[in-house]
Tab-separated table of C-alpha atoms in Angstrom:
chain	number	residue	atom	x	y	z
U	770	MET	CA	-3.834	9.384	-9.615
U	771	PRO	CA	-3.694	6.338	-11.107
U	772	ALA	CA	-5.187	3.576	-13.550
U	773	THR	CA	-7.594	1.579	-11.728
U	774	ARG	CA	-8.328	0.054	-8.748
U	775	PRO	CA	-7.672	-3.691	-8.111
U	776	PRO	CA	-10.197	-6.118	-7.312
U	777	PRO	CA	-12.585	-7.135	-5.444
U	778	VAL	CA	-13.884	-3.344	-5.677
U	779	ARG	CA	-15.437	-0.905	-8.110
U	780	GLN	CA	-12.739	0.238	-10.527
U	781	ARG	CA	-11.619	3.918	-11.299
U	782	PRO	CA	-9.585	5.323	-13.726
U	783	TRP	CA	-6.110	6.301	-12.205
U	784	GLY	CA	-3.102	8.200	-13.794
U	785	CYS	CA	0.172	7.230	-12.176
U	786	ARG	CA	1.240	3.703	-10.980
U	787	ALA	CA	4.955	3.922	-11.656
U	788	ALA	CA	7.760	1.761	-11.529
U	789	CYS	CA	9.590	-0.818	-13.507
U	790	ALA	CA	12.784	-2.375	-14.388
U	791	ALA	CA	15.015	-1.076	-16.920
U	792	ALA	CA	16.158	2.447	-17.027
U	793	SER	CA	16.025	4.181	-20.539
U	794	ALA	CA	17.758	7.146	-21.510
U	795	ALA	CA	16.182	7.644	-24.912
U	796	LEU	CA	17.172	9.497	-28.001
U	797	LEU	CA	14.448	12.498	-28.639
U	798	THR	CA	13.875	14.514	-31.974
U	799	ALA	CA	12.115	17.078	-32.854
U	800	CYS	CA	10.865	19.719	-35.217
U	801	THR	CA	13.019	22.808	-33.679
U	802	GLY	CA	16.272	23.698	-32.161
U	803	ALA	CA	16.339	23.310	-28.297
U	804	ARG	CA	18.180	25.611	-25.966
U	805	GLN	CA	21.379	23.642	-24.277
U	806	ALA	CA	21.262	22.668	-20.683
U	807	PRO	CA	23.537	23.742	-18.127
U	808	GLU	CA	27.100	21.520	-17.867
U	809	PRO	CA	25.824	18.926	-15.483
U	810	ALA	CA	28.368	17.908	-12.523
U	811	PRO	CA	30.456	14.625	-12.633
U	812	ALA	CA	29.047	11.610	-12.178
U	813	THR	CA	28.846	10.238	-8.686
U	814	ALA	CA	27.982	6.731	-7.312
U	815	PRO	CA	24.349	6.413	-6.653
U	816	PRO	CA	22.699	6.962	-2.764
U	817	ALA	CA	20.903	4.144	-1.359
U	818	LEU	CA	18.080	3.772	1.017
U	819	ARG	CA	17.707	1.626	4.434
U	820	LEU	CA	14.361	0.802	5.709
U	821	ILE	CA	13.494	2.435	9.117
U	822	GLY	CA	9.847	1.712	9.469
U	823	THR	CA	6.352	1.334	8.118
U	824	ALA	CA	2.686	2.587	9.358
U	825	ALA	CA	-0.714	2.553	8.158
U	826	ILE	CA	-4.178	4.154	8.345
U	827	ALA	CA	-7.139	1.735	7.808
U	828	PRO	CA	-9.229	2.588	5.001
U	829	GLY	CA	-12.742	4.219	6.005
U	830	THR	CA	-11.198	5.637	9.219
U	831	GLU	CA	-12.924	8.729	10.206
U	832	VAL	CA	-10.767	11.416	11.359
U	833	LEU	CA	-12.240	15.272	12.231
U	834	GLY	CA	-15.558	14.819	10.340
U	835	THR	CA	-14.264	13.609	7.317
U	836	THR	CA	-12.943	10.230	6.006
U	837	PHE	CA	-9.638	9.921	5.934
U	838	GLY	CA	-8.100	8.625	2.580
U	839	GLY	CA	-7.329	9.581	-0.925
U	840	ILE	CA	-3.500	10.939	-0.003
U	841	SER	CA	-1.383	11.769	-2.849
U	842	GLY	CA	1.269	14.283	-1.710
U	843	ILE	CA	3.094	14.679	1.898
U	844	ASP	CA	5.476	17.436	3.133
U	845	TYR	CA	7.429	18.607	6.080
U	846	ASP	CA	7.468	21.882	7.983
U	847	PRO	CA	10.721	22.310	9.593
U	848	VAL	CA	9.654	25.732	11.056
U	849	ARG	CA	6.707	24.045	12.983
U	850	GLY	CA	7.336	20.616	13.007
U	851	ARG	CA	4.267	19.489	10.989
U	852	TRP	CA	3.327	17.400	8.075
U	853	LEU	CA	1.111	18.367	5.770
U	854	LEU	CA	-1.311	15.629	3.619
U	855	ILE	CA	-3.310	16.421	0.168
U	856	SER	CA	-6.496	13.970	-0.375
U	857	ASP	CA	-7.608	13.848	-3.780
U	858	ASP	CA	-10.901	12.831	-2.764
U	859	ARG	CA	-13.192	12.954	-5.763
U	860	SER	CA	-15.641	10.182	-4.831
U	861	ALA	CA	-17.393	11.858	-2.275
U	862	LEU	CA	-19.351	15.119	-1.000
U	863	GLN	CA	-16.210	15.882	0.751
U	864	PRO	CA	-14.306	18.688	-1.249
U	865	VAL	CA	-10.488	18.649	-1.935
U	866	ARG	CA	-8.554	19.052	1.416
U	867	ILE	CA	-5.312	19.061	3.256
U	868	TYR	CA	-4.791	17.310	6.695
U	869	THR	CA	-1.931	18.386	9.068
U	870	ALA	CA	0.014	15.648	11.260
U	871	THR	CA	2.833	14.554	13.459
U	872	LEU	CA	4.699	11.698	12.459
U	873	ARG	CA	7.567	10.389	14.364
U	874	TYR	CA	10.246	7.860	13.901
U	875	THR	CA	13.636	6.313	15.659
U	876	ALA	CA	16.443	4.554	13.360
U	877	THR	CA	14.749	1.614	13.443
U	878	GLN	CA	10.926	1.706	13.663
U	879	MET	CA	7.996	4.239	12.640
U	880	GLU	CA	4.762	5.287	14.812
U	881	ALA	CA	1.750	5.485	13.575
U	882	PRO	CA	0.968	9.444	12.389
U	883	ALA	CA	-1.539	11.548	14.376
U	884	ILE	CA	-3.937	13.488	12.215
U	885	THR	CA	-3.954	17.154	13.850
U	886	GLY	CA	-6.139	19.150	11.682
U	887	THR	CA	-7.873	19.401	8.429
U	888	ALA	CA	-8.998	22.384	6.065
U	889	PRO	CA	-10.623	22.430	2.483
U	890	LEU	CA	-8.809	24.234	-0.064
U	891	ARG	CA	-10.669	27.011	-1.455
U	892	GLN	CA	-11.373	29.122	-4.481
U	893	ALA	CA	-10.620	32.750	-5.151
U	894	SER	CA	-14.203	33.419	-3.648
U	895	GLY	CA	-13.370	31.889	-0.573
U	896	ALA	CA	-15.641	28.744	-0.936
U	897	PRO	CA	-14.435	25.244	-1.057
U	898	PHE	CA	-13.790	23.910	-4.297
U	899	PRO	CA	-17.277	21.586	-5.166
U	900	SER	CA	-16.996	17.986	-5.388
U	901	PRO	CA	-18.032	15.835	-8.059
U	902	ARG	CA	-21.368	15.385	-6.953
U	903	ARG	CA	-21.917	18.942	-6.843
U	904	PRO	CA	-19.955	20.681	-9.564
U	905	GLU	CA	-20.490	24.393	-9.856
U	906	PRO	CA	-20.461	26.430	-13.547
U	907	GLY	CA	-17.185	27.399	-14.557
U	908	VAL	CA	-15.362	25.755	-11.626
U	909	ASP	CA	-13.018	23.225	-11.752
U	910	VAL	CA	-13.438	20.019	-9.346
U	911	PRO	CA	-9.709	19.499	-8.797
U	912	ASP	CA	-7.782	16.137	-8.631
U	913	ALA	CA	-4.932	17.359	-6.144
U	914	GLU	CA	-2.199	15.165	-6.894
U	915	ALA	CA	1.059	17.162	-5.090
U	916	VAL	CA	1.702	19.463	-2.395
U	917	ARG	CA	4.673	21.518	-1.099
U	918	TRP	CA	4.988	24.052	2.192
U	919	LEU	CA	6.952	27.366	0.866
U	920	PRO	CA	9.419	28.175	2.974
U	921	GLY	CA	8.281	29.564	6.736
U	922	GLY	CA	5.233	27.106	6.273
U	923	ASP	CA	3.007	30.021	6.087
U	924	GLY	CA	1.724	28.837	2.731
U	925	LEU	CA	1.861	26.034	0.503
U	926	LEU	CA	1.767	25.095	-3.225
U	927	TRP	CA	-0.409	22.429	-4.749
U	928	THR	CA	-1.337	20.915	-8.046
U	929	SER	CA	-4.119	19.173	-9.638
U	930	GLU	CA	-4.553	17.080	-12.806
U	931	GLY	CA	-7.427	19.030	-13.993
U	932	ASP	CA	-10.926	18.186	-14.503
U	933	PHE	CA	-10.799	17.584	-18.385
U	934	ALA	CA	-14.267	16.367	-18.875
U	935	ARG	CA	-15.597	20.188	-17.914
U	936	GLY	CA	-12.889	21.569	-20.116
U	937	PHE	CA	-10.256	22.460	-17.092
U	938	GLY	CA	-6.477	21.623	-17.740
U	939	PRO	CA	-3.462	20.952	-14.853
U	940	GLN	CA	-3.204	23.506	-12.334
U	941	LEU	CA	-1.053	24.628	-9.978
U	942	ARG	CA	-2.219	26.954	-7.606
U	943	GLU	CA	-0.919	28.653	-3.973
U	944	ALA	CA	-3.080	28.688	-0.599
U	945	ARG	CA	-2.363	29.800	2.609
U	946	ALA	CA	-1.902	27.080	5.129
U	947	ASP	CA	-5.658	27.100	6.053
U	948	GLY	CA	-6.434	26.499	2.780
U	949	ALA	CA	-7.522	29.676	1.535
U	950	TRP	CA	-7.103	30.654	-1.899
U	951	VAL	CA	-3.934	32.821	-3.004
U	952	ARG	CA	-3.229	32.514	-6.407
U	953	ASN	CA	-3.354	30.087	-9.527
U	954	PHE	CA	-0.289	29.955	-11.663
U	955	PRO	CA	-0.406	30.761	-15.657
U	956	LEU	CA	0.620	27.418	-17.191
U	957	PRO	CA	2.215	27.364	-20.510
U	958	ALA	CA	-0.784	27.142	-23.227
U	959	ALA	CA	1.099	23.567	-23.958
U	960	PHE	CA	-0.536	22.295	-20.822
U	961	THR	CA	-4.015	22.458	-22.181
U	962	PRO	CA	-5.117	19.773	-24.029
U	963	SER	CA	-6.054	20.432	-27.585
U	964	ALA	CA	-10.032	20.289	-28.417
U	965	ASP	CA	-9.360	16.657	-30.045
U	966	ARG	CA	-7.324	15.392	-27.511
U	967	GLN	CA	-4.689	14.836	-30.340
U	968	ARG	CA	-2.172	16.760	-28.534
U	969	GLY	CA	-1.056	17.692	-24.852
U	970	PRO	CA	-1.084	16.244	-21.821
U	971	ARG	CA	-3.313	12.823	-21.377
U	972	ALA	CA	-6.332	13.183	-18.737
U	973	ASN	CA	-5.885	11.449	-15.157
U	974	ALA	CA	-1.850	11.738	-16.453
U	975	THR	CA	-1.123	15.490	-16.056
U	976	LEU	CA	1.008	17.028	-13.026
U	977	GLU	CA	1.724	14.225	-10.421
U	978	GLY	CA	4.843	15.169	-8.844
U	979	LEU	CA	5.917	19.022	-7.454
U	980	ALA	CA	9.349	19.824	-6.225
U	981	LEU	CA	10.477	23.064	-4.507
U	982	SER	CA	14.241	24.011	-4.935
U	983	PRO	CA	16.186	24.345	-1.706
U	984	ASP	CA	15.925	28.025	-2.026
U	985	GLY	CA	12.719	28.430	-2.580
U	986	ARG	CA	12.383	30.023	-5.537
U	987	THR	CA	11.703	27.062	-8.079
U	988	ALA	CA	8.951	24.759	-8.518
U	989	TRP	CA	9.209	21.717	-10.755
U	990	LEU	CA	6.120	20.226	-11.854
U	991	ALA	CA	6.360	16.440	-13.318
U	992	MET	CA	3.888	14.935	-15.535
U	993	GLU	CA	2.860	11.533	-14.944
U	994	ALA	CA	2.800	9.899	-18.400
U	995	ALA	CA	4.300	11.430	-22.277
U	996	TRP	CA	1.948	13.998	-24.064
U	997	VAL	CA	0.178	12.651	-26.718
U	998	GLN	CA	2.373	14.002	-29.341
U	999	ASP	CA	5.338	12.879	-27.477
U	1000	GLY	CA	5.093	9.064	-27.396
U	1001	PRO	CA	2.788	6.219	-25.950
U	1002	ARG	CA	2.289	4.956	-22.433
U	1003	PRO	CA	4.432	2.563	-20.814
U	1004	THR	CA	3.730	-1.498	-21.592
U	1005	PRO	CA	5.071	-4.431	-19.810
U	1006	GLN	CA	7.252	-4.692	-23.375
U	1007	ALA	CA	8.297	-1.104	-23.887
U	1008	PRO	CA	9.226	1.843	-21.999
U	1009	GLY	CA	6.637	5.175	-22.377
U	1010	GLY	CA	7.165	8.176	-24.181
U	1011	PRO	CA	9.404	11.046	-22.670
U	1012	LEU	CA	7.353	12.692	-20.178
U	1013	ARG	CA	8.143	16.790	-19.210
U	1014	ILE	CA	9.335	18.001	-16.069
U	1015	THR	CA	9.172	21.800	-15.967
U	1016	ALA	CA	10.941	24.512	-13.869
U	1017	ILE	CA	8.593	27.299	-12.931
U	1018	ASP	CA	9.847	30.784	-11.295
U	1019	ILE	CA	7.602	30.944	-8.075
U	1020	ALA	CA	7.491	35.076	-7.834
U	1021	SER	CA	6.776	35.648	-11.597
U	1022	GLY	CA	5.404	32.642	-12.522
U	1023	GLU	CA	7.133	32.082	-15.874
U	1024	ALA	CA	8.124	28.760	-17.070
U	1025	LEU	CA	12.196	28.902	-17.366
U	1026	ARG	CA	13.042	25.433	-18.500
U	1027	GLN	CA	11.846	21.994	-19.292
U	1028	ILE	CA	13.621	18.477	-19.337
U	1029	ALA	CA	12.494	15.132	-20.612
U	1030	TYR	CA	12.287	11.965	-18.855
U	1031	VAL	CA	11.809	8.413	-19.851
U	1032	PRO	CA	9.712	5.969	-17.561
U	1033	ASP	CA	10.427	2.454	-17.487
U	1034	ALA	CA	8.073	-0.219	-18.972
U	1035	VAL	CA	5.589	-1.369	-16.633
U	1036	ALA	CA	6.939	-3.957	-13.991
U	1037	HIS	CA	4.872	-6.867	-14.378
U	1038	ALA	CA	2.102	-7.904	-17.312
U	1039	ARG	CA	-1.374	-7.984	-15.906
U	1040	ARG	CA	-2.275	-11.591	-14.370
U	1041	ILE	CA	-6.079	-11.327	-15.160
U	1042	PRO	CA	-7.273	-10.767	-18.709
U	1043	TRP	CA	-8.963	-7.406	-18.237
U	1044	GLY	CA	-7.592	-4.195	-15.978
U	1045	PRO	CA	-5.167	-1.723	-16.266
U	1046	GLN	CA	-1.462	-1.905	-16.689
U	1047	TRP	CA	0.236	1.121	-15.778
U	1048	ASN	CA	3.692	3.176	-15.049
U	1049	GLY	CA	4.325	6.615	-14.868
U	1050	VAL	CA	6.064	9.272	-12.357
U	1051	SER	CA	4.276	9.845	-9.361
U	1052	GLU	CA	6.286	12.643	-7.387
U	1053	ILE	CA	9.552	14.181	-7.299
U	1054	LEU	CA	11.361	15.613	-4.712
U	1055	ALA	CA	14.523	18.109	-4.746
U	1056	ASP	CA	17.982	16.307	-3.558
U	1057	GLY	CA	19.893	19.598	-3.457
U	1058	PRO	CA	19.937	22.845	-6.055
U	1059	HIS	CA	20.419	20.791	-9.079
U	1060	HIS	CA	19.287	16.908	-8.718
U	1061	LEU	CA	15.541	15.752	-8.149
U	1062	LEU	CA	14.582	12.236	-6.987
U	1063	VAL	CA	11.971	10.921	-9.196
U	1064	LEU	CA	9.395	7.924	-8.197
U	1065	GLU	CA	8.147	5.502	-10.671
U	1066	ARG	CA	5.210	3.705	-9.597
U	1067	SER	CA	3.570	1.091	-11.442
U	1068	TYR	CA	0.440	-0.699	-11.103
U	1069	SER	CA	-0.666	-4.241	-13.021
U	1070	ALA	CA	-4.193	-5.898	-12.276
U	1071	GLY	CA	-3.665	-9.101	-10.749
U	1072	ALA	CA	0.065	-8.182	-9.920
U	1073	GLY	CA	-0.478	-5.158	-7.865
U	1074	PHE	CA	2.231	-2.320	-7.181
U	1075	SER	CA	5.773	-1.717	-7.277
U	1076	ALA	CA	7.951	1.066	-7.055
U	1077	ARG	CA	11.250	2.414	-8.105
U	1078	LEU	CA	13.245	5.534	-6.951
U	1079	TYR	CA	15.790	7.423	-9.376
U	1080	ARG	CA	17.810	10.253	-9.370
U	1081	ILE	CA	18.422	12.968	-12.020
U	1082	ASP	CA	20.765	15.952	-12.800
U	1083	THR	CA	18.388	18.549	-13.829
U	1084	ARG	CA	21.168	20.246	-15.748
U	1085	ALA	CA	21.504	17.087	-18.193
U	1086	GLY	CA	19.476	16.936	-21.065
U	1087	SER	CA	18.067	19.317	-23.461
U	1088	ASP	CA	15.637	22.251	-22.576
U	1089	THR	CA	12.616	20.804	-24.170
U	1090	LEU	CA	10.339	23.936	-23.246
U	1091	ALA	CA	10.117	25.380	-26.711
U	1092	LEU	CA	9.621	22.230	-28.500
U	1093	PRO	CA	6.280	21.150	-29.925
U	1094	ALA	CA	6.986	17.551	-30.143
U	1095	LEU	CA	9.312	15.171	-28.656
U	1096	LYS	CA	10.003	11.624	-30.654
U	1097	THR	CA	11.858	8.437	-30.258
U	1098	GLU	CA	12.825	7.813	-33.654
U	1099	GLY	CA	14.636	10.101	-36.436
U	1100	THR	CA	17.355	12.678	-36.190
U	1101	ALA	CA	18.820	13.147	-32.745
U	1102	LEU	CA	18.286	16.736	-31.642
U	1103	ASP	CA	17.631	15.961	-28.062
U	1104	THR	CA	18.662	13.938	-25.413
U	1105	ALA	CA	16.378	12.413	-22.422
U	1106	THR	CA	17.796	13.541	-18.621
U	1107	PRO	CA	19.917	10.174	-17.698
U	1108	LYS	CA	18.708	8.533	-14.485
U	1109	THR	CA	20.268	6.623	-11.532
U	1110	LEU	CA	18.180	3.572	-9.991
U	1111	VAL	CA	18.563	4.500	-6.121
U	1112	ALA	CA	16.420	1.981	-4.998
U	1113	ASP	CA	13.636	-0.544	-5.764
U	1114	LEU	CA	11.178	-0.025	-3.142
U	1115	GLY	CA	9.785	-3.640	-3.387
U	1116	GLN	CA	13.219	-4.871	-2.179
U	1117	LEU	CA	13.590	-2.865	0.922
U	1118	GLY	CA	11.661	-5.221	3.302
U	1119	ALA	CA	8.364	-3.044	3.735
U	1120	GLY	CA	6.113	-5.797	2.816
U	1121	THR	CA	3.911	-5.451	-0.088
U	1122	LEU	CA	3.841	-2.047	-1.960
U	1123	ASP	CA	0.558	0.004	-1.893
U	1124	ASN	CA	-0.253	3.006	-4.230
U	1125	LEU	CA	2.646	5.276	-3.425
U	1126	GLU	CA	1.884	8.895	-4.731
U	1127	GLY	CA	3.906	10.982	-2.253
U	1128	MET	CA	7.160	11.625	-0.612
U	1129	ALA	CA	8.998	14.510	1.323
U	1130	TRP	CA	12.262	15.020	3.453
U	1131	GLY	CA	11.450	14.642	7.406
U	1132	PRO	CA	13.488	15.438	10.413
U	1133	PRO	CA	16.900	14.055	10.299
U	1134	LEU	CA	18.054	11.097	12.531
U	1135	PRO	CA	20.105	11.664	15.738
U	1136	THR	CA	23.159	10.400	13.644
U	1137	GLY	CA	22.356	13.110	10.922
U	1138	GLY	CA	21.100	10.616	8.646
U	1139	ARG	CA	18.412	12.207	6.043
U	1140	VAL	CA	14.977	10.682	6.141
U	1141	ILE	CA	12.519	10.542	3.291
U	1142	VAL	CA	8.692	9.236	4.101
U	1143	PHE	CA	6.521	7.955	1.792
U	1144	VAL	CA	3.016	7.801	1.470
U	1145	SER	CA	0.418	6.081	-0.566
U	1146	ASP	CA	-3.146	6.794	-1.994
U	1147	ASP	CA	-5.883	4.204	-0.894
U	1148	ASN	CA	-8.386	5.508	-3.429
U	1149	PHE	CA	-10.777	4.953	-1.044
U	1150	ASN	CA	-10.633	1.461	-1.669
U	1151	PRO	CA	-11.516	-1.081	1.198
U	1152	ALA	CA	-8.991	-3.574	-0.293
U	1153	GLN	CA	-6.057	-0.744	0.568
U	1154	ALA	CA	-4.849	1.678	2.915
U	1155	THR	CA	-2.914	4.294	3.500
U	1156	GLN	CA	0.917	3.220	3.706
U	1157	PHE	CA	3.623	5.597	5.220
U	1158	ILE	CA	7.288	4.138	4.717
U	1159	ALA	CA	10.288	6.092	6.242
U	1160	VAL	CA	13.680	5.144	5.018
U	1161	GLU	CA	17.089	6.686	5.471
U	1162	TYR	CA	18.764	8.025	2.419
U	1163	ARG	CA	22.340	7.135	2.408
U	1164	PRO	CA	25.313	8.275	0.247
U	1165	ALA	CA	27.218	5.823	-1.784
U	1166	ALA	CA	29.492	3.146	-0.256
U	1167	THR	CA	32.584	4.912	-0.852
U	1168	GLY	CA	31.363	7.402	1.937
U	1169	THR	CA	30.889	10.728	-0.570
U	1170	ALA	CA	27.592	12.194	-0.702
U	1171	ALA	CA	25.709	12.886	-3.749
U	1172	PRO	CA	26.208	16.378	-4.701
C-alpha cells in the first residue's frame, strides 16, 4: 500500500508507489559475512514490452454486494481460466477479500473485466478477518497486498503488510480458493519491527511483492522499502536504501535465501509543498526459475504516478538473510543484485498511469507471445480508478529469449 492519496480527497498513508529513473546497483556492507550466491547465467539483452490495451473499473462500483476497489494483487489460474484479485480495503466495514474474474484480450485490445465471484479471507476460527472499524482483540486487521494461486488453483498465498498499530508485523498466509484459512507462515524474527521501531520493516512498507517459482515450491517475498537499519527511503535526489527479497520454502515455511535490491530515486519531485513523494517495489513476478520481474512504482503529490519494470537474476548478489544490517558505506562485503530496465510503463502509450500494485502472467497470445497484466489500487478514491493494462512481454530485438 502506498503513501497518500492525491488531492482533492482525504489523504491516507500508502507504502509503495514505485518507479523512477536511474537504476543503481549499490555496494552493501554488513557486520557479518554472507553466504555466496549461485553463479549467475551470462547476461542477455533485456526484454521489452508492447502495449496490448487498457481497461478500467470506475471507483465506487458495486459488485456482488461489495464496493469494488483497493485491488493490490492479481494472478491467473491456467487450469480453470480464471483471474484472482485481492482487495486491501481497510477503510470500510467490509473485510479483506478476494475476487475472481474473467479478463479477455487480443493482440491489440483488452476487454473490461467481468467480476464473477467474491469471498472474504478468513481466520483460523472460520470467521472473516475484522475490519478497521471493528477490530477484535488478538486478531490483526490485514493490509492485503499480494496474492498468487498455488499450482492447480485450489489454494492461494497472500501477504499482509501487517497491523503495526496493534502489534502485528507482516504476514504470509495460505488460504483455500474460497478464502478459508489454511496456515500462517512463521517468518524470520527480523521481519517483526522492534518495540522502539529502530530496527526491522517500516510500517506500511513491508510485504508488497509476492512471486511463485515455476515449480510452485518457492515463494519470493519483496519488501516495499528498506528496513530502518538498512537505509533511508528514496527521495527525488537519491535512491533508497537496499530492500530485502526473501525466498521461502512453501512446504516447510523455512527462509532459504535473501537478496538485496536498491530502488530508484523518486521519479518526480512533488509539485505542491505538502504531500508524499515515494518510490518502492509494489510487486514481483517470476520469469523462469532464476529471474524476477520487479515493478517499482513512484508517486509524488501533484505530479502523479509513474512505474518502471526491471528484471533481476536471483543468483546474483550475496545472501543477506543472516545480516542484521545493510549499509551503503564502508567496506564492500556484499553486493546488491544488479537490475536491468525492461520498460518505463509511462512510455507505452497507456495514458496516465494510476497506482499500479499488481502484475501477473496471463494466457499467451495466439502467436505464442507472453502477456503480463498490471492492475492498480484505486484506494477507494473518487479521483482514481482500478486500471488494467495488458502488455506483450517480448524478447530482445536479437530474437534470443531471456533465460
